[in-house]
Coordinates of C-alpha atoms and ligand atoms in Angstrom, one line a residue:
M1 CA 17.9 3.0 26.2
K2 CA 19.5 1.8 29.5
P3 CA 18.5 -1.7 30.6
L4 CA 15.7 -1.6 33.2
P5 CA 17.4 -2.3 36.5
P6 CA 16.3 -5.2 38.7
G7 CA 13.6 -4.1 41.2
S8 CA 11.8 -2.1 38.4
T9 CA 8.2 -2.8 37.7
I10 CA 7.0 -4.1 34.3
G11 CA 3.3 -3.4 33.6
I12 CA 1.4 -6.2 31.8
V13 CA -2.0 -5.5 30.3
G14 CA -4.0 -8.7 30.7
G15 CA -4.4 -11.3 33.4
G16 CA -4.3 -14.6 31.5
Q17 CA -1.8 -17.4 31.3
L18 CA 0.5 -15.5 29.0
G19 CA 0.8 -12.8 31.6
R20 CA 1.3 -15.4 34.3
M21 CA 4.2 -17.0 32.6
S22 CA 5.7 -13.7 31.6
A23 CA 5.5 -12.5 35.3
M24 CA 7.1 -15.8 36.4
A25 CA 10.0 -15.2 33.9
A26 CA 10.3 -11.5 35.0
A27 CA 10.5 -12.5 38.7
R28 CA 13.5 -14.7 37.9
L29 CA 15.3 -11.6 36.4
G30 CA 14.5 -9.6 39.5
Y31 CA 11.6 -7.6 38.1
R32 CA 8.2 -7.0 39.6
C33 CA 5.1 -7.2 37.5
H34 CA 2.0 -5.0 37.9
I35 CA -1.0 -6.5 36.1
L36 CA -4.0 -4.7 34.6
T37 CA -6.8 -7.3 34.9
D38 CA -10.6 -7.4 35.4
D39 CA -10.3 -10.4 37.7
A40 CA -8.4 -10.2 41.0
L41 CA -7.9 -14.0 40.9
S42 CA -6.8 -14.2 37.2
P43 CA -3.8 -16.4 36.4
A44 CA -1.4 -13.5 36.2
A45 CA -2.8 -11.7 39.2
Q46 CA -2.0 -14.9 41.3
V47 CA 1.8 -14.6 40.6
A48 CA 2.2 -10.8 40.3
S49 CA 3.4 -8.4 42.9
S50 CA 0.4 -6.0 42.4
I51 CA -2.6 -5.4 40.2
T52 CA -4.9 -2.7 39.0
L53 CA -8.4 -4.1 38.9
G54 CA -10.3 -2.7 36.0
D55 CA -11.6 -3.0 32.5
Y56 CA -9.0 -2.9 29.6
N57 CA -10.7 0.1 28.1
D58 CA -11.5 2.0 31.3
L59 CA -9.4 5.1 31.0
A60 CA -9.2 5.7 34.7
A61 CA -7.9 2.2 35.3
L62 CA -5.4 2.5 32.5
E63 CA -4.1 5.7 34.0
E64 CA -3.8 4.3 37.5
F65 CA -2.1 1.2 36.0
S66 CA 0.4 3.1 34.0
E67 CA 1.5 5.3 36.9
R68 CA 2.6 2.2 38.8
C69 CA 4.8 0.8 36.0
D70 CA 8.2 1.7 34.5
V71 CA 7.4 0.1 31.1
I72 CA 4.2 -1.3 29.7
A73 CA 3.9 -4.7 27.9
F74 CA 0.9 -6.8 26.8
E75 CA -0.4 -10.3 27.0
F76 CA -3.8 -9.1 25.7
E77 CA -3.5 -6.6 22.9
N78 CA -7.0 -5.6 22.0
I79 CA -6.9 -2.2 23.7
D80 CA -8.7 0.6 21.9
A81 CA -6.8 3.4 20.3
E82 CA -7.7 6.0 23.0
G83 CA -6.5 3.7 25.7
L84 CA -3.2 3.0 23.9
E85 CA -2.5 6.7 23.5
L86 CA -3.2 7.3 27.2
L87 CA -0.7 4.5 28.1
R88 CA 1.9 5.9 25.7
A89 CA 1.5 9.4 27.2
H90 CA 2.6 8.0 30.6
R91 CA 5.2 5.3 30.0
P92 CA 7.2 3.5 27.2
V93 CA 4.8 1.0 25.6
R94 CA 6.3 -2.1 24.0
P95 CA 5.4 -3.1 21.4
S96 CA 4.4 0.4 20.2
P97 CA 0.7 1.2 19.7
E98 CA 1.3 1.3 15.9
I99 CA 2.3 -2.4 15.9
L100 CA -0.7 -3.3 18.1
R101 CA -3.0 -1.4 15.7
I102 CA -1.6 -3.3 12.7
G103 CA -2.1 -6.6 14.6
Q104 CA -5.7 -5.7 15.5
D105 CA -6.9 -5.3 11.9
R106 CA -6.5 -8.1 9.4
I107 CA -6.5 -5.7 6.5
A108 CA -3.7 -3.5 7.9
E109 CA -1.8 -6.6 8.9
K110 CA -2.0 -8.3 5.4
T111 CA -1.1 -4.9 3.8
F112 CA 1.9 -4.6 6.0
L113 CA 3.0 -8.2 5.4
N114 CA 2.7 -7.9 1.7
Q115 CA 4.6 -4.6 1.7
T116 CA 7.4 -6.4 3.6
D117 CA 7.5 -9.0 0.8
I118 CA 5.9 -11.6 3.0
A119 CA 3.6 -13.8 1.0
T120 CA 0.0 -14.4 2.3
A121 CA -3.2 -15.9 0.9
P122 CA -4.7 -13.7 -1.8
W123 CA -7.2 -11.4 -0.2
R124 CA -9.7 -8.6 -0.8
E125 CA -11.4 -6.1 1.5
V126 CA -15.2 -6.6 1.5
N127 CA -17.6 -3.8 2.5
S128 CA -20.8 -5.0 0.8
L129 CA -22.4 -8.1 -0.7
A130 CA -21.6 -6.8 -4.2
E131 CA -17.9 -6.4 -3.2
L132 CA -18.1 -10.0 -1.8
A133 CA -19.4 -11.3 -5.1
A134 CA -16.7 -9.5 -7.0
A135 CA -14.0 -10.7 -4.7
V136 CA -15.3 -14.3 -5.0
A137 CA -15.2 -13.9 -8.8
E138 CA -11.5 -13.0 -8.6
L139 CA -10.3 -15.4 -5.9
G140 CA -12.6 -18.3 -6.6
L141 CA -14.2 -20.8 -4.2
P142 CA -13.7 -22.2 -1.7
A143 CA -12.7 -19.0 0.2
V144 CA -12.7 -17.9 3.8
L145 CA -14.6 -14.8 4.9
K146 CA -13.4 -13.2 8.1
T147 CA -14.1 -10.2 10.3
T148 CA -11.1 -7.9 10.2
R149 CA -11.1 -7.3 14.0
L150 CA -11.5 -9.3 17.2
G151 CA -11.5 -12.8 15.6
Y152 CA -9.8 -15.6 17.5
D153 CA -9.7 -19.4 17.7
G154 CA -11.7 -19.7 14.5
K155 CA -14.4 -17.2 15.7
G156 CA -15.5 -14.5 13.3
Q157 CA -15.0 -16.4 10.1
A158 CA -16.9 -18.6 7.6
L159 CA -15.8 -21.0 4.9
L160 CA -17.6 -20.3 1.6
R161 CA -18.0 -23.4 -0.4
G162 CA -20.6 -22.3 -3.0
V163 CA -22.2 -19.1 -4.2
D164 CA -25.3 -19.9 -2.0
D165 CA -23.1 -19.3 1.1
L166 CA -22.2 -15.7 0.3
E167 CA -25.3 -13.8 1.5
S168 CA -25.8 -15.6 4.9
A169 CA -22.0 -15.5 5.7
F170 CA -21.9 -11.8 4.8
L171 CA -24.9 -11.0 7.0
D172 CA -23.8 -13.1 9.9
L173 CA -20.3 -11.7 10.3
S174 CA -19.8 -8.5 12.1
P175 CA -18.4 -5.9 12.6
K176 CA -17.8 -4.9 9.0
P177 CA -15.6 -4.5 6.9
L178 CA -14.8 -8.1 6.3
I179 CA -11.9 -9.7 4.4
L180 CA -12.1 -12.5 1.9
E181 CA -9.1 -14.8 1.7
G182 CA -8.4 -17.5 -0.9
F183 CA -8.7 -20.9 0.7
I184 CA -5.2 -22.4 1.3
D185 CA -5.2 -26.2 1.0
F186 CA -2.3 -26.3 3.5
A187 CA 0.0 -29.3 4.2
C188 CA 0.5 -27.9 7.7
E189 CA 0.3 -24.9 9.9
I190 CA 3.5 -23.5 11.5
S191 CA 4.5 -20.6 13.6
V192 CA 7.7 -18.6 14.5
I193 CA 8.3 -16.4 17.5
V194 CA 10.7 -13.5 17.2
A195 CA 11.9 -11.0 19.7
R196 CA 13.6 -7.6 19.1
N197 CA 15.0 -5.3 21.7
P198 CA 15.2 -1.5 21.5
A199 CA 18.9 -1.8 20.5
G200 CA 17.8 -3.8 17.4
Q201 CA 19.1 -7.2 18.6
I202 CA 16.9 -10.0 17.3
A203 CA 16.3 -13.6 18.4
V204 CA 14.2 -16.0 16.4
F205 CA 12.9 -19.3 17.8
D206 CA 12.7 -22.5 15.6
A207 CA 9.6 -22.9 13.5
V208 CA 7.1 -25.3 15.0
Q209 CA 4.1 -27.2 13.7
N210 CA 0.7 -26.5 15.2
R211 CA -2.3 -28.9 15.2
H212 CA -5.7 -27.7 16.2
K213 CA -8.8 -29.4 17.6
D214 CA -12.1 -27.6 17.4
H215 CA -10.3 -24.5 16.2
I216 CA -8.2 -24.4 19.4
L217 CA -4.4 -25.2 19.4
D218 CA -4.1 -28.8 20.6
L219 CA -0.4 -29.8 19.9
T220 CA 2.8 -28.0 19.0
L221 CA 5.7 -30.0 17.6
A222 CA 9.1 -28.4 18.0
P223 CA 10.8 -28.3 15.7
A224 CA 8.3 -28.5 12.9
P225 CA 8.8 -31.8 11.0
I226 CA 9.2 -30.0 7.6
D227 CA 11.9 -29.3 5.0
P228 CA 14.6 -27.2 6.8
L229 CA 14.5 -24.7 3.9
I230 CA 10.8 -24.1 4.5
A231 CA 11.5 -23.5 8.2
V232 CA 14.3 -21.1 7.4
R233 CA 12.0 -19.2 5.1
A234 CA 9.4 -18.8 7.8
Q235 CA 12.1 -17.6 10.3
T236 CA 13.4 -15.1 7.7
Y237 CA 9.8 -13.8 7.3
A238 CA 9.6 -13.4 11.1
R239 CA 12.9 -11.6 11.3
N240 CA 12.1 -9.3 8.4
L241 CA 8.7 -8.5 10.0
A242 CA 10.3 -7.6 13.3
E243 CA 12.8 -5.3 11.6
A244 CA 10.2 -3.7 9.3
L245 CA 7.9 -3.0 12.3
G246 CA 10.8 -1.7 14.4
L247 CA 9.5 -4.2 17.0
E248 CA 10.4 -3.6 20.7
G249 CA 9.1 -6.8 22.3
L250 CA 8.1 -10.2 21.0
L251 CA 5.6 -11.5 18.4
A252 CA 4.4 -14.7 16.9
L253 CA 3.9 -15.2 13.2
E254 CA 1.5 -17.9 12.2
L255 CA 1.9 -19.3 8.7
F256 CA 0.6 -22.0 6.3
V257 CA 2.8 -24.3 4.3
D258 CA 0.9 -25.2 1.2
R259 CA 1.1 -28.5 -0.8
D260 CA 3.8 -27.0 -3.1
G261 CA 6.0 -26.0 -0.1
Q262 CA 5.1 -22.3 -0.3
V263 CA 5.1 -20.4 3.0
L264 CA 2.2 -18.0 3.4
A265 CA 1.8 -15.8 6.5
N266 CA -1.7 -15.9 8.1
E267 CA -1.5 -13.6 11.1
M268 CA 0.7 -12.1 13.7
A269 CA 0.2 -11.7 17.5
P270 CA 2.5 -9.1 19.1
R271 CA 2.9 -10.9 22.4
P272 CA 3.9 -14.4 23.7
H273 CA 1.9 -17.1 22.0
N274 CA 0.4 -20.5 22.9
S275 CA 2.6 -22.1 20.2
G276 CA 5.7 -21.0 22.2
H277 CA 5.0 -22.6 25.5
W278 CA 7.4 -25.5 24.6
T279 CA 10.3 -23.0 24.9
I280 CA 9.9 -22.9 28.7
D281 CA 11.2 -26.5 28.9
A282 CA 13.1 -27.0 25.7
C283 CA 15.1 -23.7 25.3
I284 CA 17.8 -22.0 27.3
V285 CA 15.7 -18.8 27.2
S286 CA 12.0 -19.2 26.9
Q287 CA 9.7 -17.0 24.9
F288 CA 8.5 -15.4 28.2
E289 CA 12.1 -14.6 29.3
M290 CA 12.8 -13.3 25.8
H291 CA 9.6 -11.2 25.9
I292 CA 10.7 -9.6 29.3
R293 CA 14.3 -9.1 28.1
A294 CA 13.1 -7.3 24.9
V295 CA 10.7 -5.1 26.8
A296 CA 13.2 -4.3 29.6
G297 CA 16.0 -3.5 27.1
L298 CA 18.2 -6.4 28.1
P299 CA 20.5 -8.3 25.7
L300 CA 18.8 -11.1 23.7
P301 CA 20.7 -14.3 23.7
P302 CA 20.2 -16.7 20.8
A303 CA 16.9 -18.6 20.9
T304 CA 18.7 -21.9 21.3
R305 CA 16.6 -25.1 21.5
H306 CA 18.4 -27.8 23.5
S307 CA 15.7 -30.5 23.1
D308 CA 12.9 -31.4 20.8
A309 CA 9.5 -31.1 22.4
V310 CA 5.8 -31.8 22.0
M311 CA 3.4 -29.4 23.8
K312 CA -0.2 -30.5 24.5
N313 CA -2.8 -27.9 25.6
L314 CA -5.1 -29.0 28.4
V315 CA -8.4 -27.6 27.3
G316 CA -11.7 -27.7 29.3
P317 CA -12.8 -30.1 32.0
E318 CA -12.0 -33.2 30.0
D319 CA -8.3 -32.5 29.8
L320 CA -8.1 -31.1 33.3
A321 CA -9.5 -34.3 34.6
L322 CA -6.2 -35.9 33.5
W323 CA -4.2 -33.7 35.9
P324 CA -3.6 -36.4 38.6
E325 CA -2.4 -38.9 35.9
I326 CA -0.2 -36.3 34.3
L327 CA 1.4 -35.6 37.7
A328 CA 1.9 -39.3 38.2
T329 CA 3.5 -39.9 34.8
P330 CA 7.3 -39.5 34.7
G331 CA 8.5 -37.4 31.8
L332 CA 5.5 -35.1 31.5
I333 CA 6.2 -31.5 32.5
P334 CA 3.0 -30.0 33.9
H335 CA 1.9 -26.4 33.7
H336 CA -1.3 -25.3 35.5
Y337 CA -2.7 -21.8 35.0
G338 CA -4.5 -21.6 38.3
K339 CA -8.0 -21.0 36.8
A340 CA -10.7 -21.8 39.2
E341 CA -13.3 -23.0 36.7
A342 CA -12.7 -25.5 33.8
R343 CA -15.3 -24.3 31.3
P344 CA -15.4 -26.1 27.9
G345 CA -12.9 -24.7 25.5
R346 CA -11.0 -22.9 28.2
K347 CA -7.2 -23.3 28.2
M348 CA -6.4 -24.7 31.7
G349 CA -2.8 -25.7 31.4
H350 CA -0.4 -27.5 29.2
V351 CA 2.0 -30.5 29.2
T352 CA 5.4 -30.7 27.6
V353 CA 7.3 -33.8 26.7
L354 CA 11.0 -33.5 25.8
F355 CA 12.9 -35.6 23.4
P356 CA 16.7 -35.6 22.8
Y357 CA 17.7 -32.9 20.3
G358 CA 17.0 -34.1 16.8
A359 CA 14.9 -37.1 18.0
L360 CA 11.6 -35.9 16.7
P361 CA 12.2 -36.8 13.0
G362 CA 10.0 -35.7 10.1
D363 CA 8.3 -39.0 9.7
F364 CA 7.3 -39.2 13.3
G365 CA 3.5 -39.7 13.3
I366 CA 1.6 -37.7 15.8
N367 CA 0.7 -40.9 17.7
D368 CA 4.4 -41.7 18.0
A369 CA 5.1 -38.3 19.3
L370 CA 2.3 -38.7 21.7
G371 CA 3.5 -42.1 22.9
A372 CA 5.0 -40.5 26.0
L373 CA 1.8 -38.6 26.6
A374 CA -0.5 -41.6 26.4
T375 CA -2.0 -42.6 29.7
T376 CA -3.0 -46.1 30.5
D377 CA -6.4 -45.8 28.8
G378 CA -4.8 -43.7 26.0
S379 CA -7.1 -40.8 26.9
L380 CA -4.5 -38.1 26.3
S381 CA -3.8 -39.2 22.7
Ligands
AMP401 P1 -7.3 -17.4 12.0 O1 -8.4 -16.9 12.8 O2 -6.9 -16.5 10.8 O3 -6.1 -17.8 12.8 O4 -7.8 -18.8 11.4 C1 -8.1 -19.9 12.2 C2 -7.9 -21.1 11.4 O5 -8.7 -21.2 10.2 C3 -6.5 -21.3 10.9 O6 -5.6 -21.8 11.9 C4 -6.7 -22.3 9.7 O7 -6.8 -23.6 10.2 C5 -8.0 -21.8 9.2 N1 -7.8 -20.8 8.1 C6 -7.8 -19.5 8.3 N2 -7.6 -18.8 7.1 C7 -7.5 -19.8 6.1 C8 -7.3 -19.8 4.7 N3 -7.2 -18.6 4.0 N4 -7.3 -21.0 4.1 C9 -7.4 -22.1 4.8 N5 -7.6 -22.2 6.1 C10 -7.7 -21.1 6.8

């Protein structure tokens, strides 16, 4: 495939901050972005050259959208199968609908990971209460019961501690089928972002550590303060996954590191990822530029990190209230997503702090890492 020439239009399905930051990276490479969004003032719509206003599963909107793009990418990937086929009939879709479908279904995803020799938590498909009881007998308790589709930020899952929890959790979670996973007593959660272009070139970012608050990503530490061999294993998993999928685009692989140093993949997201926002400020090529390069068929430079970094998400009205202080604090790199309303739990922006390369050592406590982020009243930490 020939590289997409500057002046071409990249279609992005989804109007959120991932689309916004992708469109900003695309603009720097001379591309226009056309966004499919259901909100004319969405974060991506504000920085794009044009939009199609419509629902993600509205076939007429998908058709109009695709006709206005040279290639189609995603920042939101939960498009139904019919919509994906329609897009594919009109334009190259990257990543392919097959990859999006695998990522939409935890059972297809875990099956693919295991077939690619990527370790995961032990798991069983669960269609009935009897199957749940049988799966619990095999995997033991505690265990985590999840919906196979449309779960995010801890929604659509339940921790089963005792046999009394089985029935209510099974009845509460929908749609069925569900998946039961063995509970991983993890030492930390990490992620790796990998890009692959249609020519088969691959770029893998450093593994990072992710810390959550109320099931939402709070902090990313780059690089992850873990044994380098564990980080390399996670990167190798991501590279193997990109190859096995024949990825054209970019994906994030989220993993657990258990107390024995085993690396277990949890899930993949075939798009830029919140845990890669640090790359804008700490890498020569950010995840968003790498995404656009992969989708446009451009060469992929190495995913070189020039600095260590901590990224903090700004979530909801509480964090957004810190914006003036953030702007007034030297060393904080602010990113605002342009959302009009700061509802609780909504990702409004993020802040990155850079450290010299290698200066975020393994024994750095999170409070040390956040020293530079702390405001006078310590509210950010
Ligand atoms: P997920 O929706 O799969 O990303 O899960 C959300 C969060 O739940 C993860 O970031 C973990 O903190 C936790 N979690 C998910 N699956 C497991 C598991 N099998 N064992 C322990 N914790 C889990």
